[in-house]
Amino acid sequence: MRQQFNYAWEDILSHKFKYFILFLQISAAVVLISYIFVTIFNAYNFKDKLNEVMQGQGEEIYTSRDISSSERINDILLDQDNIKRLGELYEFIKKNPSFKTYTADMQHSMWLPEGSIGSSFAEDQKYNPDVYFLLKIDEEFQDVFKLKCVKGRIFSNEDFKDTGNEIPLLLGYDFQKYYKLDDVIYDYMEQCYRVVGFLEKSSFHLNPGWANRVIWLDRAFVVPIQPDKIEDTIYYSSAICSTFIITDDTNSLQSIQEKSNELGLYTFEFTSFTDWLQDLSKSTIYGIMVTGFIMTIILIFAIIAFISNLIQFITTLTKEFAIHLLCGGRIISIIQRILIQVFLVIFIADIIVLIIHKFSLVTLLTIASSLIIGLIIIIYPVILLSKTQINNILRRSQ
Amino acid sequence: MSIINIVDLYKTYGSGDSEVKALRGLSLSVNKGEMIAVMGPSGSGKSTLLNIIGCIDKPTVGEYFLSDRLINTFGDSEMAGLRNEIFGFVVQDFALVERYSVYKNVMIPLSYSKKKFKSKKDKIEKVLSRLGILEKKKAMALNLSMGQRQRAAIARAIVNDPDIILADEPTGSLDSDTGKEVMDILKKLNEDGKTILIVTHDMKVASYCHRIVRIQDGKESKN
């Protein structure tokens, strides 16, 4: 087998360019397959979590979005006199007895100054909001998403009031390597945060208007929204537009819009989680179709090219195979040599998938798919060889 | 002592109208250490006989004993093992892999061998030295002269120390001087104890052998 590996490797090296092109095609197809699995899993996971959260509430959940013109938004935000009206709207939404709400205001980053505790982590992940972000939440958020801590505690009622100079901070599970309970962290504005707890692994949040996937909180900085401390229109605006309404009564949504109109503020567009789910199904199917189409085209080319290459290889090297058979080789040895060539290319393509997706179900399924591709590629050349009798090869080679 | 014993051997290729009877009841016994020439007209079944003896092909009917073992029932793996360990093949067109060096060509039988070697490199170099082409070990087979190619082919045939050498027209592509050199090498190998079967049309080649087996129409001809 080892010897056949050496022969196969030499075969590849003697046709470097051809194999490089085949490798690129197979890699592209395999990576696209992995992304199809990612899309399916993300959609499935997201749908699952959305249903879980909706069932937990027993009512529909709505996202709110301001669809005012950009000029109008600028007018609202730039006029600091609006802060009172924004506060009134936020209070109307939050304290309305007709419906429940929760707020989850995602900011892209928590800016830590260099040299601060855990800044190495922050440095690594800087500017990458997918893995490192700040989430401002209200008390209801903790109930809806059933936040629990592995260490410390979740926010108390008092944490959502003005806590003075020090803001309590909940950290995602992955931050345990970098911080301890009671650590004090300063951001670049020298705002002081004290770590009060570490969230359980795989704590999550959903924001269908922001991303069609589950937002894991393992690398999130979570801070409480303290309405008493809001001194800027931007922060109020951000909190209002990040508030989710839990109700089955669409009149409640109407009342929010009416209140906003009365205060001369936003024009809202409310979208239910059910609608988001329908959109998600459509966009998932569309995504899979587009990726699948590209993948299929690449794969067909790759498979045809690979099979043609192997048939040409077998035809060209008939005499060489005959010599190996004369010297004690078997047809199975030649088949091994061909299998090694094919699966070596596939193996390297799978390493790329492993690097991208690490050890995961996506990686495993992609590897399984690539093995099926390998089988499709080798099936005809192997049949061709296994039907050949040694004396026929020798006669043909003469 | 008989090393090869063939009894009433038949070999038929194809069927129906395309049926070809290559061997028709041939019997042959070869003693250990013999050097035999197999002669006959084209299509008489010489190469078929050599293929069956060399475990490349199987007889349709008849028995083939190799060192008293009945070969007919051997499977693909055992036949390959015999080709590797018992036989060395030398053929008219040398059967060298042209894109390989001489060294790599000679390495082929060792790569399939189950024997343990202290050093494959030493073994190859010793054989190449014995055949006078050690300095050509890195040369591509394609760049060798005809004589050197046949020496390389003989080196490959004997590197795994086989008991029997099967040569099919070994001098067919060589000029007379080079052909003589090759036959001298085969003669020397025979003197060293190898059993050698040579298929040839050439009486000069046959004259090196202990006896001549003549084949006609798939049977031994007594003429």
Coordinates of C-alpha atoms in Angstrom, one line a residue:
Chain A
M1 CA 0.0 0.0 0.0
R2 CA 2.8 2.4 0.9
Q3 CA 4.5 1.6 -2.3
Q4 CA 1.3 2.3 -4.2
F5 CA 1.0 5.6 -2.3
N6 CA 4.5 6.5 -3.6
Y7 CA 3.6 5.6 -7.2
A8 CA 0.3 7.6 -6.9
W9 CA 2.2 10.6 -5.5
E10 CA 4.6 10.4 -8.4
D11 CA 1.7 10.2 -10.8
I12 CA 0.3 13.4 -9.3
L13 CA 3.6 15.2 -9.4
S14 CA 4.2 14.2 -13.0
H15 CA 0.8 15.9 -13.9
K16 CA 1.0 18.7 -11.4
F17 CA -1.0 21.3 -13.4
K18 CA -3.8 18.9 -14.2
Y19 CA -4.1 17.8 -10.6
F20 CA -3.9 21.4 -9.4
I21 CA -6.9 22.3 -11.6
L22 CA -8.8 19.2 -10.4
F23 CA -7.9 20.1 -6.8
L24 CA -9.3 23.6 -7.2
Q25 CA -12.5 22.3 -8.8
I26 CA -13.0 19.6 -6.1
S27 CA -12.1 22.1 -3.3
A28 CA -14.6 24.7 -4.6
A29 CA -17.3 22.0 -4.9
V30 CA -16.6 20.6 -1.4
V31 CA -16.5 24.1 0.2
L32 CA -19.8 25.0 -1.5
I33 CA -21.3 21.7 -0.2
S34 CA -20.2 22.6 3.3
Y35 CA -21.9 26.0 3.0
I36 CA -25.1 24.3 1.9
F37 CA -24.9 22.3 5.1
V38 CA -24.2 25.4 7.1
T39 CA -27.2 27.2 5.5
I40 CA -29.5 24.2 6.3
F41 CA -28.2 23.8 9.8
N42 CA -28.4 27.5 10.6
A43 CA -31.9 27.8 9.2
Y44 CA -33.0 24.7 11.1
N45 CA -31.4 25.8 14.3
F46 CA -32.7 29.3 13.9
K47 CA -36.2 28.0 13.2
D48 CA -36.0 25.7 16.2
K49 CA -34.9 28.5 18.6
L50 CA -37.5 30.9 17.2
N51 CA -40.3 28.4 17.8
E52 CA -38.8 27.6 21.2
V53 CA -38.9 31.3 22.2
M54 CA -42.4 31.9 20.7
Q55 CA -43.8 28.9 22.4
G56 CA -42.2 30.0 25.7
Q57 CA -44.1 33.3 25.4
G58 CA -47.4 31.8 24.1
E59 CA -47.8 34.9 22.0
E60 CA -46.5 36.4 18.7
I61 CA -43.3 38.4 18.9
Y62 CA -42.8 41.4 16.7
T63 CA -39.6 43.2 15.7
S64 CA -39.9 47.0 15.2
R65 CA -38.1 48.9 12.5
D66 CA -38.2 52.6 11.8
I67 CA -38.9 53.3 8.1
S68 CA -38.8 57.0 8.3
S69 CA -36.6 58.8 5.7
S70 CA -33.0 59.3 6.6
E71 CA -33.6 63.0 6.8
R72 CA -36.4 62.5 9.3
I73 CA -34.2 60.2 11.4
N74 CA -31.4 62.7 11.4
D75 CA -33.8 65.4 12.5
I76 CA -34.9 63.2 15.4
L77 CA -31.4 62.2 16.5
L78 CA -29.7 65.5 16.1
D79 CA -32.2 67.5 18.0
Q80 CA -31.3 66.8 21.7
D81 CA -34.6 68.4 22.7
N82 CA -36.2 65.1 21.5
I83 CA -34.7 63.2 24.3
K84 CA -37.7 63.8 26.5
R85 CA -40.1 62.6 23.8
L86 CA -38.0 59.6 23.0
G87 CA -38.0 58.8 26.8
E88 CA -41.8 59.1 26.8
L89 CA -42.2 56.7 23.8
Y90 CA -39.7 54.2 25.4
E91 CA -41.6 54.3 28.7
F92 CA -44.9 54.0 26.8
I93 CA -43.7 50.8 25.1
K94 CA -41.9 49.3 28.2
K95 CA -44.6 50.0 30.8
N96 CA -47.7 49.4 28.7
P97 CA -49.9 46.9 30.5
S98 CA -51.5 45.7 27.2
F99 CA -48.4 43.8 26.0
K100 CA -45.0 42.5 27.1
T101 CA -41.7 43.6 25.6
Y102 CA -38.0 42.9 25.8
T103 CA -35.1 45.0 24.6
A104 CA -31.9 43.6 23.0
D105 CA -29.7 46.4 21.6
M106 CA -26.7 45.0 19.8
Q107 CA -23.7 47.2 19.4
H108 CA -20.9 45.9 17.2
S109 CA -18.1 46.2 19.7
M110 CA -17.1 47.0 23.2
W111 CA -14.0 49.1 22.8
L112 CA -11.4 48.1 25.3
P113 CA -8.2 50.2 25.6
E114 CA -4.9 48.4 25.0
G115 CA -3.4 46.9 28.1
S116 CA -6.7 46.4 29.9
I117 CA -7.6 43.1 31.5
G118 CA -8.2 40.6 28.7
S119 CA -7.1 43.1 26.1
S120 CA -5.3 40.3 24.3
F121 CA -8.6 38.6 23.6
A122 CA -10.1 41.9 22.6
E123 CA -7.1 42.6 20.3
D124 CA -7.5 39.2 18.7
Q125 CA -11.2 39.7 18.0
K126 CA -11.2 43.5 17.4
Y127 CA -13.5 44.7 14.7
N128 CA -15.1 41.3 14.3
P129 CA -18.6 41.7 15.4
D130 CA -19.5 38.1 14.6
V131 CA -17.4 36.8 17.4
Y132 CA -17.2 39.7 19.8
F133 CA -20.0 42.2 20.5
L134 CA -21.8 44.2 23.1
L135 CA -25.4 43.5 23.9
K136 CA -27.5 45.9 26.0
I137 CA -30.5 44.2 27.5
D138 CA -33.5 44.9 29.8
E139 CA -34.7 42.8 32.6
E140 CA -37.4 41.0 30.4
F141 CA -34.7 39.8 28.0
Q142 CA -33.3 37.6 30.8
D143 CA -36.7 35.9 31.2
V144 CA -37.4 35.5 27.5
F145 CA -34.1 33.9 26.8
K146 CA -33.8 32.2 30.2
L147 CA -30.3 33.5 30.9
K148 CA -28.4 31.6 33.5
C149 CA -24.9 31.9 34.8
V150 CA -22.2 29.3 35.3
K151 CA -20.5 31.7 37.7
G152 CA -21.9 34.7 39.5
R153 CA -25.4 36.0 38.9
I154 CA -27.6 37.4 36.2
F155 CA -28.7 41.1 36.5
S156 CA -30.9 42.0 39.4
N157 CA -33.7 44.5 39.3
E158 CA -31.3 47.1 40.8
D159 CA -28.8 46.7 38.0
F160 CA -31.3 48.3 35.5
K161 CA -31.4 51.5 37.6
D162 CA -28.7 54.0 37.7
T163 CA -25.8 52.2 39.4
G164 CA -23.5 55.2 39.5
N165 CA -20.1 55.1 38.0
E166 CA -19.9 51.3 37.8
I167 CA -22.0 49.3 35.3
P168 CA -22.5 45.6 36.0
L169 CA -21.3 43.3 33.3
L170 CA -22.3 39.8 32.3
L171 CA -19.7 38.0 30.1
G172 CA -20.2 35.2 27.6
Y173 CA -19.0 31.7 28.5
D174 CA -15.8 32.0 26.4
F175 CA -14.5 35.0 28.4
Q176 CA -13.8 32.9 31.5
K177 CA -10.2 32.4 30.2
Y178 CA -9.7 36.2 30.3
Y179 CA -11.7 37.5 33.2
K180 CA -12.7 36.6 36.7
L181 CA -15.8 37.5 38.7
D182 CA -15.5 41.1 40.2
D183 CA -12.9 42.1 37.6
V184 CA -13.2 45.7 36.7
I185 CA -12.9 46.7 33.1
Y186 CA -12.7 50.2 31.6
D187 CA -13.6 50.9 28.0
Y188 CA -11.9 53.6 26.0
M189 CA -14.3 56.2 27.4
E190 CA -13.1 55.2 30.8
Q191 CA -16.5 53.9 31.7
C192 CA -16.1 51.3 34.5
Y193 CA -17.7 47.9 34.3
R194 CA -17.7 45.2 37.0
V195 CA -18.0 41.5 36.0
V196 CA -21.0 40.0 37.9
G197 CA -21.4 36.7 36.1
F198 CA -20.5 34.4 33.3
L199 CA -23.3 33.1 31.1
E200 CA -23.9 29.4 30.5
K201 CA -22.4 28.0 27.3
S202 CA -24.7 28.4 24.2
S203 CA -26.8 31.1 25.8
F204 CA -28.4 32.8 22.8
H205 CA -30.4 35.7 21.4
L206 CA -32.5 36.0 18.3
N207 CA -32.9 39.0 16.1
P208 CA -34.4 38.0 12.8
G209 CA -34.2 41.6 11.5
W210 CA -30.4 41.6 12.1
A211 CA -29.4 38.1 11.2
N212 CA -31.1 34.9 10.0
R213 CA -29.2 32.8 12.5
V214 CA -28.9 32.2 16.2
I215 CA -26.8 34.8 17.8
W216 CA -24.7 33.0 20.4
L217 CA -23.7 34.9 23.5
D218 CA -20.6 33.0 24.2
R219 CA -18.4 35.9 23.2
A220 CA -20.7 38.7 24.1
F221 CA -20.3 41.5 26.6
V222 CA -23.8 42.0 28.1
V223 CA -24.8 45.1 30.0
P224 CA -28.1 46.3 31.4
I225 CA -30.0 49.2 29.8
Q226 CA -30.3 51.9 32.4
P227 CA -32.9 54.3 31.1
D228 CA -32.2 56.7 34.0
K229 CA -28.7 57.2 32.7
I230 CA -29.6 57.8 29.0
E231 CA -28.5 61.2 28.1
D232 CA -28.4 61.0 24.3
T233 CA -31.0 60.7 21.6
I234 CA -29.0 58.0 19.8
Y235 CA -29.0 55.6 22.8
Y236 CA -32.8 56.1 23.3
S237 CA -33.4 55.6 19.6
S238 CA -31.3 52.5 19.5
A239 CA -33.1 51.0 22.5
I240 CA -36.6 51.8 21.1
C241 CA -35.8 50.2 17.7
S242 CA -34.3 47.2 19.5
T243 CA -37.4 46.5 21.5
F244 CA -39.4 43.4 20.7
I245 CA -43.2 43.4 21.3
I246 CA -44.8 40.3 22.6
T247 CA -48.5 40.3 21.8
D248 CA -51.2 38.6 19.8
D249 CA -53.2 41.8 19.5
T250 CA -52.2 44.0 16.6
N251 CA -54.1 46.9 18.2
S252 CA -51.2 47.1 20.6
L253 CA -48.8 47.7 17.7
Q254 CA -51.3 50.3 16.4
S255 CA -51.2 52.1 19.8
I256 CA -47.4 52.3 19.7
Q257 CA -47.5 53.8 16.2
E258 CA -50.2 56.3 17.4
K259 CA -48.1 57.3 20.4
S260 CA -45.1 57.8 18.1
N261 CA -47.2 59.9 15.7
E262 CA -48.4 61.9 18.6
L263 CA -44.9 62.6 19.7
G264 CA -43.7 63.3 16.1
L265 CA -41.2 60.5 16.1
Y266 CA -40.9 57.3 14.1
T267 CA -42.9 55.5 11.5
F268 CA -42.6 51.9 12.6
E269 CA -42.8 48.7 10.6
F270 CA -43.6 45.7 12.8
T271 CA -42.8 42.2 11.5
S272 CA -43.8 39.1 13.4
F273 CA -41.4 36.2 14.1
T274 CA -43.9 34.0 12.1
D275 CA -43.4 36.3 9.0
W276 CA -39.6 36.2 9.6
L277 CA -39.8 32.4 9.6
Q278 CA -41.6 32.4 6.3
D279 CA -39.0 34.8 4.9
L280 CA -36.3 32.6 6.3
S281 CA -37.7 29.5 4.6
K282 CA -37.8 31.3 1.3
S283 CA -34.4 32.8 1.6
T284 CA -32.9 29.5 2.8
I285 CA -34.4 27.7 -0.2
Y286 CA -33.2 30.4 -2.5
G287 CA -29.7 30.3 -1.0
I288 CA -29.5 26.6 -1.2
M289 CA -30.7 26.7 -4.9
V290 CA -28.1 29.3 -5.9
T291 CA -25.2 27.7 -4.0
G292 CA -26.4 24.2 -5.1
F293 CA -26.5 25.3 -8.8
I294 CA -23.0 26.7 -8.7
M295 CA -21.8 23.7 -6.8
T296 CA -23.5 21.3 -9.2
I297 CA -21.9 23.0 -12.3
I298 CA -18.5 22.9 -10.7
L299 CA -18.9 19.3 -9.5
I300 CA -20.1 18.1 -12.9
F301 CA -17.0 19.6 -14.5
A302 CA -14.7 18.3 -11.8
I303 CA -16.1 14.7 -12.0
I304 CA -16.0 14.6 -15.8
A305 CA -12.5 16.1 -15.8
F306 CA -11.3 13.6 -13.1
I307 CA -12.8 10.6 -14.8
S308 CA -11.4 11.6 -18.2
N309 CA -8.1 12.2 -16.6
L310 CA -8.1 8.7 -15.0
I311 CA -9.2 7.0 -18.2
Q312 CA -6.4 8.8 -20.1
F313 CA -4.0 7.8 -17.3
I314 CA -5.0 4.1 -17.5
T315 CA -4.8 4.1 -21.3
T316 CA -1.4 5.9 -21.4
L317 CA 0.2 3.8 -18.7
T318 CA -1.1 0.4 -19.9
K319 CA 2.5 -0.8 -20.6
E320 CA 3.7 0.4 -17.2
F321 CA 0.9 -1.4 -15.5
A322 CA 1.8 -4.6 -17.5
I323 CA 5.4 -4.2 -16.2
H324 CA 4.2 -3.9 -12.6
L325 CA 2.0 -7.0 -13.1
L326 CA 4.9 -9.0 -14.5
C327 CA 7.0 -8.0 -11.5
G328 CA 4.4 -9.3 -9.0
G329 CA 1.8 -6.5 -8.9
R330 CA -1.9 -7.2 -9.1
I331 CA -4.8 -5.4 -10.7
I332 CA -5.9 -4.5 -7.2
S333 CA -2.5 -2.7 -6.7
I334 CA -3.2 -0.6 -9.7
I335 CA -6.7 0.1 -8.5
Q336 CA -5.2 1.2 -5.2
R337 CA -2.9 3.5 -7.0
I338 CA -5.9 5.2 -8.7
L339 CA -7.9 5.3 -5.5
I340 CA -5.0 7.0 -3.7
Q341 CA -4.7 9.6 -6.5
V342 CA -8.4 10.5 -6.3
F343 CA -8.8 10.4 -2.5
L344 CA -5.6 12.3 -1.9
V345 CA -7.0 15.2 -3.8
I346 CA -10.3 14.9 -2.0
F347 CA -8.5 14.5 1.4
I348 CA -6.7 17.8 0.8
A349 CA -9.9 19.5 -0.2
D350 CA -11.5 18.2 3.0
I351 CA -8.6 19.7 5.1
I352 CA -9.7 23.1 3.7
V353 CA -13.3 22.4 5.0
L354 CA -11.8 21.2 8.3
I355 CA -9.9 24.5 8.6
I356 CA -13.0 26.5 7.8
H357 CA -15.6 24.6 9.9
K358 CA -13.3 22.9 12.5
F359 CA -14.5 19.5 13.8
S360 CA -18.3 19.8 13.4
L361 CA -21.3 18.0 12.0
V362 CA -20.9 20.2 8.9
T363 CA -17.3 19.0 8.4
L364 CA -18.3 15.3 8.9
L365 CA -21.2 15.5 6.5
T366 CA -19.1 17.4 3.9
I367 CA -16.4 14.7 4.2
A368 CA -19.0 12.0 3.8
S369 CA -20.3 13.9 0.7
S370 CA -16.8 14.2 -0.7
L371 CA -16.3 10.4 -0.2
I372 CA -19.4 9.8 -2.3
I373 CA -18.0 12.2 -5.0
G374 CA -14.8 10.1 -4.8
L375 CA -16.8 6.9 -5.3
I376 CA -18.6 8.4 -8.3
I377 CA -15.3 9.4 -9.8
I378 CA -13.6 6.0 -9.4
I379 CA -16.5 3.7 -10.2
Y380 CA -16.0 3.6 -14.0
P381 CA -12.1 3.5 -14.0
V382 CA -12.2 0.7 -11.4
I383 CA -14.8 -1.3 -13.4
L384 CA -12.6 -0.8 -16.4
L385 CA -9.5 -2.1 -14.7
S386 CA -11.1 -4.9 -12.7
K387 CA -12.7 -6.3 -15.9
T388 CA -9.2 -6.4 -17.5
Q389 CA -7.3 -9.7 -17.4
I390 CA -3.6 -9.5 -16.8
N391 CA -2.8 -11.3 -20.1
N392 CA -5.0 -8.9 -22.0
I393 CA -3.1 -5.9 -20.5
L394 CA 0.1 -7.6 -21.5
R395 CA -1.1 -8.4 -25.0
R396 CA -2.3 -4.8 -25.4
S397 CA 0.9 -3.3 -24.2
Q398 CA 3.0 -5.3 -26.7
Chain B
M1 CA 14.5 -33.0 -10.4
S2 CA 11.6 -31.5 -12.3
I3 CA 10.8 -27.9 -11.3
I4 CA 8.1 -27.4 -14.0
N5 CA 5.8 -30.2 -15.0
I6 CA 3.1 -29.6 -17.5
V7 CA 0.6 -32.4 -18.3
D8 CA -1.7 -32.4 -21.3
L9 CA -2.2 -28.6 -21.4
Y10 CA -4.9 -26.9 -23.5
K11 CA -5.5 -23.2 -23.8
T12 CA -8.4 -21.8 -25.8
Y13 CA -9.1 -18.1 -26.3
G14 CA -12.5 -16.7 -27.2
S15 CA -15.5 -18.7 -28.1
G16 CA -17.7 -19.7 -31.1
D17 CA -16.3 -18.4 -34.4
S18 CA -13.6 -16.4 -32.8
E19 CA -12.3 -19.4 -30.8
V20 CA -8.5 -19.9 -31.0
K21 CA -6.9 -23.0 -29.7
A22 CA -3.4 -21.8 -28.7
L23 CA -2.3 -25.0 -26.9
R24 CA -3.6 -28.5 -27.7
G25 CA -2.5 -31.1 -25.2
L26 CA 1.1 -30.0 -24.6
S27 CA 3.2 -31.7 -22.0
L28 CA 6.5 -30.5 -20.9
S29 CA 8.9 -31.2 -18.0
V30 CA 11.8 -28.9 -17.1
N31 CA 14.4 -29.8 -14.6
K32 CA 15.9 -27.4 -12.1
G33 CA 19.0 -25.7 -13.5
E34 CA 18.1 -26.5 -17.2
M35 CA 18.3 -23.9 -20.0
I36 CA 15.7 -24.7 -22.6
A37 CA 14.9 -23.0 -25.9
V38 CA 11.2 -23.1 -27.0
M39 CA 11.0 -22.8 -30.8
G40 CA 8.3 -22.8 -33.3
P41 CA 6.6 -20.8 -36.0
S42 CA 4.6 -17.7 -35.2
G43 CA 1.2 -18.6 -33.6
S44 CA 2.4 -22.0 -32.6
G45 CA 1.6 -21.3 -28.9
K46 CA 5.2 -20.5 -27.6
S47 CA 4.2 -17.2 -25.9
T48 CA 1.0 -18.7 -24.5
L49 CA 3.1 -21.5 -23.0
L50 CA 5.5 -19.0 -21.5
N51 CA 2.5 -16.9 -20.1
I52 CA 1.0 -20.0 -18.4
I53 CA 4.4 -21.1 -17.0
G54 CA 5.0 -17.5 -15.7
C55 CA 1.6 -17.4 -14.0
I56 CA 0.3 -14.7 -16.2
D57 CA -2.4 -16.9 -17.7
K58 CA -4.2 -20.0 -16.7
P59 CA -4.7 -23.2 -18.8
T60 CA -8.2 -24.1 -20.0
V61 CA -7.5 -27.8 -19.4
G62 CA -4.6 -29.7 -18.1
E63 CA -2.3 -29.6 -15.1
Y64 CA 0.6 -27.3 -14.3
F65 CA 2.9 -28.3 -11.5
L66 CA 5.5 -25.9 -10.2
S67 CA 7.9 -27.5 -7.7
D68 CA 5.2 -30.2 -7.3
R69 CA 2.5 -27.6 -6.5
L70 CA -0.6 -27.6 -8.7
I71 CA -0.8 -24.1 -10.0
N72 CA -4.2 -24.4 -11.7
T73 CA -6.1 -23.7 -8.5
F74 CA -4.0 -20.7 -7.4
G75 CA -5.8 -17.4 -7.0
D76 CA -4.8 -14.0 -8.3
S77 CA -2.8 -13.1 -5.2
E78 CA -0.8 -16.3 -5.1
M79 CA -0.1 -16.1 -8.9
A80 CA 1.2 -12.5 -8.3
G81 CA 3.4 -13.8 -5.5
L82 CA 4.9 -16.5 -7.8
R83 CA 5.5 -13.9 -10.5
N84 CA 7.3 -11.8 -8.0
E85 CA 9.4 -14.5 -6.2
I86 CA 9.8 -17.5 -8.5
F87 CA 10.0 -15.9 -12.0
G88 CA 12.0 -13.2 -13.7
F89 CA 10.8 -12.0 -17.0
V90 CA 12.9 -10.8 -19.9
V91 CA 11.0 -9.7 -23.1
Q92 CA 11.9 -8.6 -26.6
D93 CA 10.9 -4.9 -26.1
F94 CA 12.7 -4.9 -22.6
A95 CA 9.5 -3.8 -20.9
L96 CA 11.1 -0.9 -19.0
V97 CA 9.1 2.0 -17.7
E98 CA 10.7 4.7 -19.8
R99 CA 9.9 7.6 -17.5
Y100 CA 11.7 5.8 -14.6
S101 CA 15.4 5.7 -14.0
V102 CA 17.2 2.3 -14.3
Y103 CA 17.3 2.2 -10.5
K104 CA 13.6 2.7 -10.2
N105 CA 12.9 0.1 -12.9
V106 CA 14.9 -2.5 -11.0
M107 CA 13.2 -1.5 -7.8
I108 CA 9.7 -2.6 -9.1
P109 CA 9.9 -6.3 -8.2
L110 CA 11.3 -5.4 -4.7
S111 CA 8.4 -3.0 -4.1
Y112 CA 6.0 -6.0 -4.4
S113 CA 8.2 -8.5 -2.6
K114 CA 7.4 -9.8 0.8
K115 CA 11.0 -10.8 1.4
K116 CA 12.9 -8.7 3.9
F117 CA 16.0 -7.0 2.7
K118 CA 18.7 -5.4 4.7
S119 CA 19.0 -2.7 2.1
K120 CA 17.1 -2.6 -1.2
K121 CA 19.6 0.0 -2.5
D122 CA 22.6 -2.3 -1.9
K123 CA 20.8 -5.2 -3.6
I124 CA 20.0 -3.1 -6.6
E125 CA 23.4 -1.7 -6.9
K126 CA 25.0 -5.2 -6.6
V127 CA 22.8 -6.5 -9.5
L128 CA 23.5 -3.4 -11.6
S129 CA 27.2 -3.8 -11.0
R130 CA 27.1 -7.5 -11.9
L131 CA 25.5 -6.5 -15.2
G132 CA 27.9 -3.7 -15.8
I133 CA 25.4 -0.8 -15.7
L134 CA 25.9 0.6 -12.2
E135 CA 27.0 3.9 -13.6
K136 CA 23.7 4.1 -15.5
K137 CA 21.5 3.7 -12.4
K138 CA 20.3 7.3 -12.5
A139 CA 19.8 7.4 -16.2
M140 CA 16.3 7.3 -17.6
A141 CA 15.5 4.1 -19.3
L142 CA 14.6 6.1 -22.4
N143 CA 18.2 7.3 -22.7
L144 CA 19.9 4.0 -22.7
S145 CA 21.3 2.0 -25.7
M146 CA 19.4 -1.1 -26.7
G147 CA 22.0 -3.3 -25.0
Q148 CA 21.9 -1.3 -21.8
R149 CA 18.1 -1.5 -21.8
Q150 CA 18.2 -5.3 -22.0
R151 CA 20.8 -5.4 -19.2
A152 CA 18.5 -3.2 -17.1
A153 CA 15.6 -5.6 -17.9
I154 CA 17.7 -8.6 -16.9
A155 CA 18.8 -6.8 -13.7
R156 CA 15.1 -6.3 -12.9
A157 CA 14.4 -9.9 -13.7
I158 CA 17.0 -11.2 -11.3
V159 CA 17.0 -8.6 -8.5
N160 CA 14.5 -10.6 -6.4
D161 CA 16.6 -13.7 -6.9
P162 CA 14.0 -15.8 -8.8
D163 CA 14.5 -19.6 -9.5
I164 CA 13.3 -19.4 -13.1
I165 CA 13.9 -16.8 -15.8
L166 CA 11.5 -16.7 -18.7
A167 CA 12.8 -14.9 -21.7
D168 CA 10.6 -14.1 -24.7
E169 CA 12.8 -13.3 -27.7
P170 CA 15.4 -11.7 -25.5
T171 CA 17.7 -10.8 -28.4
G172 CA 14.9 -9.9 -30.9
S173 CA 15.6 -6.2 -30.8
L174 CA 19.4 -6.4 -30.5
D175 CA 22.2 -6.5 -33.0
S176 CA 24.2 -9.7 -33.1
D177 CA 27.1 -8.5 -30.9
T178 CA 24.8 -7.1 -28.2
G179 CA 22.6 -10.2 -28.6
K180 CA 25.6 -12.4 -27.9
E181 CA 26.4 -10.3 -24.8
V182 CA 22.9 -10.8 -23.5
M183 CA 23.0 -14.5 -24.1
D184 CA 26.4 -14.7 -22.3
I185 CA 24.7 -13.1 -19.3
L186 CA 21.8 -15.6 -19.4
K187 CA 24.2 -18.5 -19.8
K188 CA 26.2 -17.2 -16.8
L189 CA 22.9 -17.0 -14.8
N190 CA 22.1 -20.6 -15.8
E191 CA 25.6 -21.7 -14.6
D192 CA 24.8 -20.0 -11.3
G193 CA 21.8 -22.2 -10.9
K194 CA 18.9 -20.4 -12.5
T195 CA 16.5 -22.4 -14.6
I196 CA 15.9 -20.6 -17.9
L197 CA 13.3 -20.9 -20.6
I198 CA 13.8 -18.9 -23.8
V199 CA 11.3 -18.5 -26.5
T200 CA 13.2 -17.8 -29.7
H201 CA 13.2 -18.1 -33.5
D202 CA 17.0 -17.8 -33.5
M203 CA 19.1 -21.0 -33.7
K204 CA 22.1 -19.1 -32.4
V205 CA 20.2 -18.3 -29.2
A206 CA 19.0 -21.9 -29.0
S207 CA 22.5 -23.1 -29.3
Y208 CA 23.2 -21.8 -25.8
C209 CA 20.5 -24.1 -24.4
H210 CA 20.7 -27.6 -23.1
R211 CA 17.8 -28.7 -25.2
I212 CA 15.2 -27.4 -27.6
V213 CA 11.5 -27.9 -27.3
R214 CA 9.8 -27.4 -30.7
I215 CA 6.1 -26.4 -30.7
Q216 CA 3.8 -26.6 -33.6
D217 CA 0.0 -26.0 -33.6
G218 CA -0.1 -25.9 -29.8
K219 CA 1.7 -29.3 -29.3
E220 CA 5.2 -30.4 -29.0
S221 CA 6.6 -31.3 -32.4
K222 CA 8.9 -34.4 -32.3
N223 CA 10.5 -33.3 -35.6

